[in-house]
Amino acid sequence: EEAVRMGADAVSVGCIVGGDNQPGQLRNLSQFSKAAASVGMPLVTHIYPRGNLIAPEDRTAWQNVLYAARVAAELGVDLIKTSYPGNIDDFAKVVDGTPSRVLVAGGAPRGSIDGYLQMTHDVIAAGGHGVTYGRFVFQSGNPAALVKTLRKIIHENYSVKEAKEYLRELEN
């Protein structure tokens, strides 16, 4: 109701699964989902399998990412932002098992621009609906050029090679 009064286009809720706090986290997400649906407000969640019961090395396993995305979809979330499991085939399993739109979170910059361009391409090729990069873009040498390049991959089906060439043109 507050979001409607403020003129918001959507509501976003964070959620962590796979830990001792999961029941409360999911209850909170469920309550937001019900409230958002009652006023026709789309709900976005950034949901990650990062709870204390999941070993750090398993937090991007496709089975855990799928679990997080699927539970969000079943609670009525319209747009799901979650972890990338590391490759196109595993992300395709997440997308195929989730009856809502799935986006990938970028997280802290941890790789090269080429790596992010490849991940973006793979997310879209696997059926994902986009990426949500923050620091990677903002901390780059030319954020505007990078956003334009990511747009080419997402909306115009540029290959990674084409995107790299386009980015070079924008930067020169």
Coordinates of N, CA, C and O in Angstrom, one line a residue:
E1 N 0.8 -1.2 0.0 CA 0.0 0.0 0.0 C 0.9 1.3 0.0 O 0.6 2.2 -0.7
E2 N 1.9 1.2 0.8 CA 2.9 2.4 0.8 C 3.5 2.6 -0.6 O 3.6 3.7 -1.0
A3 N 3.8 1.5 -1.3 CA 4.4 1.6 -2.6 C 3.5 2.3 -3.6 O 3.9 3.1 -4.4
V4 N 2.2 1.9 -3.5 CA 1.2 2.5 -4.4 C 1.1 4.0 -4.1 O 1.1 4.8 -5.0
R5 N 1.0 4.4 -2.8 CA 0.9 5.8 -2.4 C 2.1 6.6 -2.9 O 2.0 7.7 -3.3
M6 N 3.3 5.9 -3.0 CA 4.5 6.6 -3.4 C 4.7 6.6 -4.9 O 5.6 7.2 -5.5
G7 N 3.8 5.9 -5.6 CA 3.9 5.8 -7.1 C 4.9 4.9 -7.6 O 5.3 5.0 -8.8
A8 N 5.2 3.9 -6.8 CA 6.2 2.9 -7.3 C 5.7 2.0 -8.4 O 4.5 1.8 -8.5
D9 N 6.6 1.5 -9.2 CA 6.2 0.6 -10.3 C 6.3 -0.8 -9.9 O 5.7 -1.7 -10.5
A10 N 7.0 -1.1 -8.8 CA 7.2 -2.5 -8.3 C 7.7 -2.4 -6.9 O 8.1 -1.4 -6.4
V11 N 7.7 -3.6 -6.3 CA 8.2 -3.7 -4.9 C 9.3 -4.8 -5.0 O 9.2 -5.8 -5.7
S12 N 10.4 -4.6 -4.3 CA 11.5 -5.5 -4.2 C 11.8 -6.0 -2.8 O 11.8 -5.2 -1.9
V13 N 12.0 -7.3 -2.7 CA 12.2 -7.9 -1.4 C 13.4 -8.9 -1.5 O 13.5 -9.6 -2.4
G14 N 14.3 -8.8 -0.5 CA 15.4 -9.7 -0.4 C 15.0 -11.0 0.4 O 14.2 -10.9 1.3
C15 N 15.7 -12.1 0.0 CA 15.4 -13.3 0.7 C 16.6 -14.3 0.6 O 17.2 -14.4 -0.5
I16 N 16.9 -14.9 1.7 CA 18.0 -15.9 1.7 C 17.4 -17.2 2.1 O 16.6 -17.3 3.1
V17 N 17.7 -18.3 1.3 CA 17.2 -19.6 1.6 C 18.4 -20.5 2.0 O 19.5 -20.2 1.7
G18 N 18.0 -21.6 2.6 CA 19.1 -22.6 3.0 C 19.7 -22.4 4.3 O 20.8 -22.8 4.6
G19 N 19.0 -21.7 5.2 CA 19.5 -21.4 6.5 C 18.5 -21.5 7.6 O 17.3 -21.8 7.3
D20 N 18.9 -21.3 8.8 CA 18.0 -21.4 10.0 C 16.9 -20.4 9.9 O 15.8 -20.6 10.4
N21 N 17.1 -19.3 9.2 CA 16.1 -18.2 9.1 C 15.2 -18.4 7.9 O 14.4 -17.5 7.6
Q22 N 15.3 -19.5 7.1 CA 14.5 -19.6 5.9 C 13.0 -19.5 6.2 O 12.3 -18.8 5.4
P23 N 12.5 -20.2 7.2 CA 11.0 -20.0 7.4 C 10.5 -18.6 7.5 O 9.5 -18.2 6.9
G24 N 11.2 -17.8 8.3 CA 10.9 -16.4 8.5 C 11.1 -15.6 7.2 O 10.2 -14.7 6.8
Q25 N 12.1 -15.9 6.5 CA 12.4 -15.2 5.2 C 11.3 -15.5 4.2 O 10.8 -14.6 3.5
L26 N 10.9 -16.8 4.1 CA 9.9 -17.1 3.1 C 8.5 -16.6 3.6 O 7.7 -16.2 2.7
R27 N 8.2 -16.6 4.8 CA 7.0 -16.0 5.3 C 6.9 -14.5 5.0 O 5.9 -14.1 4.5
N28 N 8.0 -13.8 5.2 CA 8.1 -12.4 4.8 C 7.8 -12.2 3.3 O 7.0 -11.4 2.9
L29 N 8.5 -13.0 2.5 CA 8.3 -12.9 1.0 C 6.9 -13.2 0.6 O 6.3 -12.6 -0.2
S30 N 6.3 -14.2 1.3 CA 4.9 -14.6 1.0 C 4.0 -13.5 1.3 O 3.0 -13.2 0.6
Q31 N 4.2 -12.8 2.5 CA 3.3 -11.7 2.9 C 3.4 -10.5 1.9 O 2.5 -9.9 1.5
F32 N 4.7 -10.2 1.4 CA 4.8 -9.2 0.5 C 4.2 -9.5 -0.9 O 3.6 -8.7 -1.5
S33 N 4.3 -10.8 -1.2 CA 3.7 -11.3 -2.5 C 2.2 -11.1 -2.5 O 1.6 -10.6 -3.4
K34 N 1.6 -11.5 -1.4 CA 0.1 -11.4 -1.2 C -0.3 -9.9 -1.3 O -1.3 -9.5 -1.9
A35 N 0.4 -9.1 -0.5 CA 0.1 -7.6 -0.5 C 0.3 -7.0 -1.9 O -0.6 -6.2 -2.3
A36 N 1.4 -7.3 -2.6 CA 1.6 -6.7 -3.9 C 0.5 -7.2 -4.9 O 0.0 -6.4 -5.6
A37 N 0.2 -8.5 -4.8 CA -0.8 -9.0 -5.7 C -2.2 -8.3 -5.5 O -2.9 -8.0 -6.4
S38 N -2.5 -8.0 -4.2 CA -3.8 -7.4 -3.9 C -4.0 -6.0 -4.5 O -5.1 -5.5 -4.7
V39 N -2.8 -5.3 -4.8 CA -2.9 -4.0 -5.5 C -2.4 -4.0 -6.9 O -2.2 -2.9 -7.5
G40 N -2.1 -5.1 -7.4 CA -1.7 -5.2 -8.8 C -0.2 -4.7 -9.0 O 0.2 -4.3 -10.1
M41 N 0.6 -4.8 -7.9 CA 2.0 -4.4 -8.0 C 2.9 -5.5 -8.3 O 2.9 -6.5 -7.5
P42 N 3.7 -5.4 -9.3 CA 4.7 -6.5 -9.6 C 5.7 -6.6 -8.4 O 6.1 -5.6 -7.8
L43 N 6.1 -7.9 -8.1 CA 7.0 -8.1 -7.1 C 8.3 -8.7 -7.6 O 8.3 -9.6 -8.4
V44 N 9.4 -8.1 -7.2 CA 10.8 -8.5 -7.6 C 11.4 -9.0 -6.3 O 11.2 -8.5 -5.2
T45 N 12.2 -10.1 -6.4 CA 12.9 -10.6 -5.3 C 14.4 -10.8 -5.7 O 14.6 -11.3 -6.8
H46 N 15.3 -10.5 -4.8 CA 16.6 -11.0 -5.0 C 16.8 -12.1 -3.9 O 16.9 -11.8 -2.7
I47 N 16.8 -13.3 -4.4 CA 16.8 -14.5 -3.6 C 18.0 -15.4 -3.9 O 18.3 -15.6 -5.0
Y48 N 18.7 -15.7 -2.8 CA 19.9 -16.4 -3.0 C 20.0 -17.6 -2.0 O 19.6 -17.5 -0.9
P49 N 20.6 -18.7 -2.5 CA 20.9 -19.9 -1.6 C 22.2 -19.7 -0.8 O 23.2 -20.3 -1.1
R50 N 22.1 -18.8 0.2 CA 23.3 -18.5 1.0 C 23.2 -18.7 2.5 O 23.9 -18.1 3.3
G51 N 22.2 -19.4 2.8 CA 22.0 -19.7 4.3 C 23.1 -20.5 4.9 O 23.9 -21.1 4.2
N52 N 23.1 -20.5 6.2 CA 24.2 -21.1 7.0 C 24.2 -22.6 6.8 O 25.2 -23.3 7.2
L53 N 23.1 -23.2 6.3 CA 23.1 -24.7 6.1 C 23.6 -25.1 4.7 O 23.7 -26.3 4.5
I54 N 24.0 -24.2 3.9 CA 24.6 -24.5 2.6 C 26.1 -24.1 2.6 O 26.4 -23.0 2.9
A55 N 26.9 -25.1 2.3 CA 28.3 -24.8 2.3 C 28.7 -23.8 1.3 O 28.0 -23.7 0.2
P56 N 29.6 -22.9 1.6 CA 29.9 -21.8 0.6 C 30.2 -22.3 -0.8 O 29.8 -21.6 -1.8
E57 N 30.8 -23.4 -1.0 CA 31.1 -23.9 -2.3 C 29.9 -24.5 -3.0 O 29.9 -24.7 -4.2
D58 N 28.8 -24.6 -2.3 CA 27.5 -25.1 -2.9 C 26.5 -24.0 -3.2 O 25.4 -24.3 -3.7
R59 N 26.8 -22.8 -2.9 CA 25.9 -21.7 -3.0 C 25.5 -21.3 -4.4 O 24.5 -20.6 -4.6
T60 N 26.3 -21.7 -5.4 CA 26.0 -21.5 -6.8 C 25.7 -22.8 -7.5 O 25.6 -22.7 -8.7
A61 N 25.6 -23.9 -6.8 CA 25.2 -25.1 -7.5 C 23.8 -24.9 -8.1 O 22.9 -24.4 -7.4
W62 N 23.6 -25.4 -9.3 CA 22.4 -25.1 -10.0 C 21.2 -25.7 -9.2 O 20.1 -25.0 -9.2
Q63 N 21.3 -26.8 -8.5 CA 20.2 -27.3 -7.7 C 19.7 -26.3 -6.6 O 18.5 -26.2 -6.4
N64 N 20.7 -25.7 -6.0 CA 20.4 -24.7 -4.9 C 19.8 -23.4 -5.5 O 18.9 -22.8 -5.0
V65 N 20.4 -23.0 -6.6 CA 19.9 -21.8 -7.3 C 18.5 -22.0 -7.8 O 17.6 -21.2 -7.7
L66 N 18.2 -23.2 -8.4 CA 16.9 -23.6 -8.9 C 15.9 -23.6 -7.7 O 14.8 -23.1 -7.8
Y67 N 16.3 -24.2 -6.6 CA 15.4 -24.2 -5.4 C 15.0 -22.8 -5.0 O 13.8 -22.5 -4.8
A68 N 16.0 -21.9 -4.9 CA 15.7 -20.5 -4.5 C 14.7 -19.9 -5.5 O 13.7 -19.2 -5.1
A69 N 15.0 -20.0 -6.8 CA 14.2 -19.4 -7.9 C 12.8 -20.0 -7.9 O 11.8 -19.3 -8.0
R70 N 12.7 -21.3 -7.8 CA 11.4 -22.0 -7.8 C 10.5 -21.6 -6.7 O 9.3 -21.4 -6.8
V71 N 11.1 -21.6 -5.5 CA 10.3 -21.2 -4.3 C 9.8 -19.8 -4.4 O 8.6 -19.5 -4.1
A72 N 10.6 -18.9 -5.0 CA 10.1 -17.5 -5.2 C 8.9 -17.5 -6.2 O 7.9 -16.8 -6.0
A73 N 9.1 -18.3 -7.3 CA 8.0 -18.3 -8.3 C 6.7 -18.9 -7.7 O 5.6 -18.4 -7.9
E74 N 6.9 -19.9 -6.9 CA 5.7 -20.5 -6.3 C 5.0 -19.6 -5.2 O 3.8 -19.8 -5.0
L75 N 5.8 -18.7 -4.7 CA 5.2 -17.7 -3.8 C 4.6 -16.5 -4.6 O 4.1 -15.6 -3.9
G76 N 4.7 -16.5 -5.9 CA 4.0 -15.5 -6.7 C 4.9 -14.3 -7.1 O 4.5 -13.3 -7.6
V77 N 6.2 -14.5 -7.0 CA 7.2 -13.4 -7.4 C 7.2 -13.3 -8.9 O 7.2 -14.3 -9.6
D78 N 7.2 -12.1 -9.4 CA 7.1 -11.9 -10.9 C 8.5 -11.9 -11.5 O 8.6 -12.3 -12.7
L79 N 9.5 -11.4 -10.9 CA 10.8 -11.2 -11.4 C 11.8 -11.6 -10.3 O 11.8 -11.1 -9.2
I80 N 12.6 -12.6 -10.7 CA 13.5 -13.2 -9.7 C 15.0 -12.9 -10.1 O 15.5 -13.3 -11.2
K81 N 15.7 -12.3 -9.2 CA 17.1 -12.0 -9.3 C 17.9 -13.0 -8.4 O 17.6 -13.1 -7.2
T82 N 18.8 -13.7 -9.0 CA 19.5 -14.8 -8.3 C 20.9 -15.0 -8.8 O 21.3 -14.3 -9.7
S83 N 21.6 -15.9 -8.2 CA 23.0 -16.2 -8.6 C 23.1 -16.9 -9.9 O 22.2 -17.6 -10.3
Y84 N 24.2 -16.8 -10.5 CA 24.5 -17.5 -11.8 C 25.3 -18.8 -11.3 O 26.3 -18.7 -10.6
P85 N 24.8 -19.9 -11.8 CA 25.5 -21.2 -11.3 C 26.8 -21.5 -12.0 O 27.4 -22.5 -11.8
G86 N 27.2 -20.6 -12.9 CA 28.6 -20.8 -13.5 C 28.7 -21.2 -14.9 O 29.7 -21.0 -15.6
N87 N 27.6 -21.7 -15.5 CA 27.6 -22.0 -16.9 C 26.2 -22.1 -17.5 O 25.2 -22.1 -16.8
I88 N 26.2 -22.0 -18.9 CA 24.9 -21.9 -19.6 C 24.0 -23.1 -19.4 O 22.8 -22.9 -19.2
D89 N 24.5 -24.3 -19.4 CA 23.7 -25.4 -19.2 C 23.0 -25.5 -17.8 O 21.8 -25.8 -17.7
D90 N 23.8 -25.2 -16.8 CA 23.2 -25.2 -15.5 C 22.2 -24.0 -15.3 O 21.2 -24.2 -14.6
F91 N 22.5 -22.9 -15.9 CA 21.5 -21.8 -15.8 C 20.2 -22.1 -16.6 O 19.1 -21.8 -16.1
A92 N 20.4 -22.8 -17.7 CA 19.2 -23.2 -18.4 C 18.3 -24.1 -17.6 O 17.1 -24.1 -17.7
K93 N 18.9 -25.0 -16.7 CA 18.1 -25.8 -15.8 C 17.3 -25.0 -14.8 O 16.2 -25.3 -14.5
V94 N 17.9 -23.9 -14.4 CA 17.3 -23.0 -13.4 C 16.1 -22.3 -14.1 O 15.0 -22.3 -13.6
V95 N 16.3 -21.8 -15.3 CA 15.3 -21.1 -16.1 C 14.1 -22.1 -16.4 O 13.0 -21.7 -16.2
D96 N 14.5 -23.2 -16.9 CA 13.5 -24.2 -17.3 C 12.6 -24.7 -16.2 O 11.5 -25.0 -16.3
G97 N 13.2 -24.7 -14.9 CA 12.5 -25.1 -13.8 C 11.7 -24.1 -13.0 O 11.2 -24.3 -11.9
T98 N 11.7 -22.8 -13.6 CA 11.1 -21.7 -12.8 C 10.1 -21.0 -13.7 O 10.4 -20.4 -14.7
P99 N 8.8 -21.1 -13.3 CA 7.8 -20.4 -14.1 C 7.6 -18.9 -13.8 O 6.5 -18.4 -13.8
S100 N 8.7 -18.2 -13.7 CA 8.7 -16.8 -13.6 C 10.0 -16.3 -14.3 O 10.8 -17.1 -14.7
R101 N 10.0 -15.0 -14.5 CA 11.2 -14.5 -15.2 C 12.4 -14.5 -14.3 O 12.3 -14.1 -13.1
V102 N 13.6 -14.9 -14.8 CA 14.8 -15.1 -13.9 C 15.9 -14.1 -14.5 O 16.1 -14.2 -15.7
L103 N 16.5 -13.4 -13.6 CA 17.6 -12.5 -13.9 C 18.8 -13.0 -13.1 O 18.7 -13.6 -12.1
V104 N 20.0 -12.6 -13.6 CA 21.2 -12.9 -12.8 C 21.8 -11.7 -12.2 O 21.8 -10.6 -12.8
A105 N 22.2 -11.8 -10.9 CA 22.8 -10.8 -10.2 C 24.3 -10.8 -10.5 O 24.9 -11.8 -10.7
G106 N 24.9 -9.6 -10.6 CA 26.3 -9.5 -10.9 C 27.2 -9.7 -9.7 O 28.2 -10.3 -9.7
G107 N 26.8 -9.1 -8.6 CA 27.6 -9.2 -7.4 C 28.9 -8.3 -7.5 O 28.9 -7.5 -8.4
A108 N 29.8 -8.5 -6.6 CA 31.0 -7.7 -6.7 C 31.8 -8.1 -7.9 O 31.8 -9.2 -8.4
P109 N 32.4 -7.1 -8.5 CA 33.3 -7.4 -9.7 C 34.3 -8.4 -9.4 O 35.0 -8.3 -8.4
R110 N 34.3 -9.5 -10.2 CA 35.2 -10.6 -9.9 C 35.8 -11.2 -11.2 O 36.3 -12.3 -11.2
G111 N 35.7 -10.5 -12.2 CA 36.2 -11.0 -13.5 C 36.5 -9.9 -14.5 O 36.3 -8.7 -14.2
S112 N 36.8 -10.3 -15.6 CA 37.1 -9.4 -16.7 C 35.8 -9.0 -17.4 O 34.8 -9.6 -17.2
I113 N 35.9 -7.9 -18.1 CA 34.8 -7.4 -18.9 C 34.4 -8.6 -19.9 O 33.2 -8.8 -20.1
D114 N 35.3 -9.2 -20.5 CA 35.0 -10.3 -21.4 C 34.2 -11.4 -20.7 O 33.3 -12.0 -21.2
G115 N 34.6 -11.7 -19.4 CA 33.8 -12.7 -18.7 C 32.4 -12.3 -18.4 O 31.5 -13.1 -18.5
Y116 N 32.2 -11.0 -18.1 CA 30.8 -10.5 -17.9 C 30.0 -10.5 -19.2 O 28.8 -10.8 -19.2
L117 N 30.7 -10.2 -20.3 CA 30.0 -10.2 -21.6 C 29.6 -11.6 -21.9 O 28.4 -11.8 -22.4
Q118 N 30.5 -12.6 -21.7 CA 30.1 -14.0 -21.9 C 29.0 -14.4 -21.0 O 28.1 -15.1 -21.5
M119 N 29.1 -14.1 -19.8 CA 28.0 -14.5 -18.8 C 26.7 -13.9 -19.3 O 25.6 -14.6 -19.3
T120 N 26.7 -12.6 -19.7 CA 25.4 -12.0 -20.1 C 24.9 -12.7 -21.3 O 23.7 -13.0 -21.4
H121 N 25.7 -13.0 -22.3 CA 25.3 -13.7 -23.5 C 24.7 -15.1 -23.1 O 23.7 -15.5 -23.6
D122 N 25.4 -15.8 -22.2 CA 24.9 -17.1 -21.8 C 23.6 -17.1 -21.1 O 22.7 -17.9 -21.2
V123 N 23.4 -16.0 -20.2 CA 22.2 -15.9 -19.5 C 21.0 -15.7 -20.5 O 20.0 -16.4 -20.3
I124 N 21.2 -14.9 -21.5 CA 20.1 -14.7 -22.5 C 19.9 -15.9 -23.3 O 18.8 -16.4 -23.6
A125 N 21.0 -16.6 -23.7 CA 20.9 -17.8 -24.6 C 20.2 -18.9 -23.8 O 19.5 -19.7 -24.4
A126 N 20.4 -18.9 -22.5 CA 19.7 -20.0 -21.7 C 18.3 -19.7 -21.4 O 17.6 -20.5 -20.7
G127 N 17.8 -18.5 -21.8 CA 16.4 -18.2 -21.5 C 16.2 -17.2 -20.4 O 15.0 -16.9 -20.1
G128 N 17.2 -16.7 -19.8 CA 17.1 -15.7 -18.8 C 16.6 -14.4 -19.4 O 16.6 -14.2 -20.6
H129 N 16.0 -13.6 -18.5 CA 15.4 -12.3 -18.9 C 16.3 -11.1 -18.7 O 15.9 -10.0 -19.0
G130 N 17.5 -11.3 -18.3 CA 18.4 -10.1 -18.2 C 19.4 -10.3 -17.0 O 19.5 -11.4 -16.4
V131 N 20.1 -9.3 -16.8 CA 21.2 -9.2 -15.8 C 21.0 -8.0 -14.9 O 20.4 -7.0 -15.4
T132 N 21.5 -8.0 -13.7 CA 21.4 -6.9 -12.8 C 22.8 -6.6 -12.3 O 23.1 -7.1 -11.2
Y133 N 23.6 -5.9 -13.0 CA 24.9 -5.6 -12.7 C 25.0 -4.2 -12.0 O 24.4 -3.2 -12.6
G134 N 25.7 -4.0 -11.0 CA 25.8 -2.7 -10.3 C 27.3 -2.3 -10.3 O 27.7 -1.6 -11.3
R135 N 28.0 -2.8 -9.3 CA 29.4 -2.3 -9.2 C 30.3 -2.6 -10.4 O 31.1 -1.8 -10.8
F136 N 30.0 -3.7 -11.0 CA 30.8 -4.1 -12.2 C 30.7 -3.0 -13.3 O 31.7 -2.5 -13.9
V137 N 29.5 -2.4 -13.4 CA 29.3 -1.4 -14.4 C 29.8 0.0 -13.9 O 30.5 0.7 -14.5
F138 N 29.4 0.3 -12.7 CA 29.7 1.6 -12.1 C 31.2 1.8 -11.9 O 31.7 2.9 -12.0
Q139 N 31.9 0.7 -11.6 CA 33.3 0.8 -11.4 C 34.2 0.6 -12.7 O 35.4 0.7 -12.6
S140 N 33.5 0.5 -13.8 CA 34.2 0.3 -15.0 C 34.7 1.7 -15.5 O 34.3 2.7 -15.0
G141 N 35.6 1.6 -16.5 CA 36.2 2.9 -17.0 C 35.2 3.7 -17.7 O 35.3 5.0 -17.8
N142 N 34.1 3.1 -18.3 CA 33.2 3.8 -19.1 C 31.8 3.2 -18.9 O 31.4 2.4 -19.8
P143 N 31.1 3.5 -17.8 CA 29.8 2.9 -17.6 C 28.8 3.0 -18.7 O 28.1 2.0 -19.0
A144 N 28.7 4.2 -19.3 CA 27.7 4.4 -20.4 C 28.0 3.4 -21.5 O 27.1 2.8 -22.1
A145 N 29.2 3.3 -21.9 CA 29.6 2.4 -23.1 C 29.3 1.0 -22.7 O 28.8 0.2 -23.5
L146 N 29.6 0.6 -21.5 CA 29.3 -0.8 -21.0 C 27.8 -1.1 -21.0 O 27.4 -2.2 -21.5
V147 N 27.0 -0.2 -20.5 CA 25.6 -0.4 -20.5 C 25.0 -0.5 -22.0 O 24.2 -1.4 -22.3
K148 N 25.5 0.3 -22.9 CA 25.1 0.2 -24.3 C 25.5 -1.1 -24.9 O 24.7 -1.7 -25.6
T149 N 26.7 -1.6 -24.5 CA 27.1 -2.9 -25.0 C 26.3 -4.1 -24.4 O 25.9 -5.0 -25.2
L150 N 26.0 -4.0 -23.1 CA 25.2 -5.1 -22.5 C 23.8 -5.1 -23.2 O 23.2 -6.1 -23.4
R151 N 23.3 -3.9 -23.5 CA 22.0 -3.8 -24.2 C 22.0 -4.5 -25.5 O 21.0 -5.2 -25.9
K152 N 23.1 -4.4 -26.2 CA 23.2 -5.0 -27.5 C 23.1 -6.5 -27.4 O 22.5 -7.2 -28.2
I153 N 23.8 -7.1 -26.4 CA 23.7 -8.5 -26.2 C 22.3 -8.9 -25.8 O 21.7 -9.9 -26.3
I154 N 21.7 -8.2 -24.8 CA 20.4 -8.6 -24.3 C 19.2 -8.4 -25.3 O 18.4 -9.2 -25.4
H155 N 19.2 -7.2 -26.0 CA 18.1 -6.9 -26.8 C 18.3 -7.1 -28.3 O 17.3 -7.1 -29.1
E156 N 19.6 -7.2 -28.7 CA 19.8 -7.3 -30.2 C 20.6 -8.5 -30.5 O 21.1 -8.7 -31.6
N157 N 20.7 -9.4 -29.6 CA 21.4 -10.7 -29.8 C 22.8 -10.7 -30.3 O 23.2 -11.5 -31.1
Y158 N 23.6 -9.7 -29.9 CA 25.0 -9.6 -30.3 C 25.7 -10.8 -29.7 O 25.5 -11.2 -28.6
S159 N 26.7 -11.3 -30.5 CA 27.6 -12.3 -30.0 C 28.6 -11.6 -29.1 O 28.7 -10.3 -29.0
V160 N 29.3 -12.4 -28.3 CA 30.4 -11.8 -27.4 C 31.4 -11.0 -28.3 O 31.8 -9.9 -28.0
K161 N 31.8 -11.6 -29.4 CA 32.7 -11.0 -30.3 C 32.2 -9.6 -30.8 O 32.9 -8.6 -30.8
E162 N 31.0 -9.6 -31.3 CA 30.4 -8.4 -31.7 C 30.3 -7.3 -30.6 O 30.5 -6.1 -30.8
A163 N 29.9 -7.8 -29.4 CA 29.8 -6.9 -28.3 C 31.2 -6.3 -27.9 O 31.3 -5.1 -27.6
K164 N 32.2 -7.1 -28.0 CA 33.6 -6.6 -27.7 C 34.0 -5.6 -28.7 O 34.6 -4.5 -28.3
E165 N 33.7 -5.8 -30.0 CA 34.0 -4.8 -31.0 C 33.2 -3.6 -30.8 O 33.8 -2.5 -31.0
Y166 N 32.0 -3.7 -30.5 CA 31.1 -2.5 -30.3 C 31.7 -1.7 -29.1 O 31.8 -0.5 -29.2
L167 N 32.0 -2.4 -28.0 CA 32.5 -1.7 -26.8 C 33.8 -0.9 -27.2 O 34.0 0.2 -26.8
R168 N 34.7 -1.6 -27.9 CA 36.0 -0.9 -28.4 C 35.7 0.4 -29.2 O 36.3 1.4 -29.0
E169 N 34.7 0.3 -30.1 CA 34.3 1.4 -30.9 C 33.8 2.6 -30.0 O 34.2 3.7 -30.2
L170 N 33.0 2.2 -29.0 CA 32.5 3.3 -28.1 C 33.6 3.9 -27.2 O 33.5 5.1 -26.9
E171 N 34.6 3.1 -26.9 CA 35.6 3.6 -26.0 C 36.6 4.4 -26.8 O 37.4 5.1 -26.1
N172 N 36.7 4.3 -28.1 CA 37.7 5.1 -28.8 C 37.1 6.4 -29.4 O 36.1 6.8 -29.4

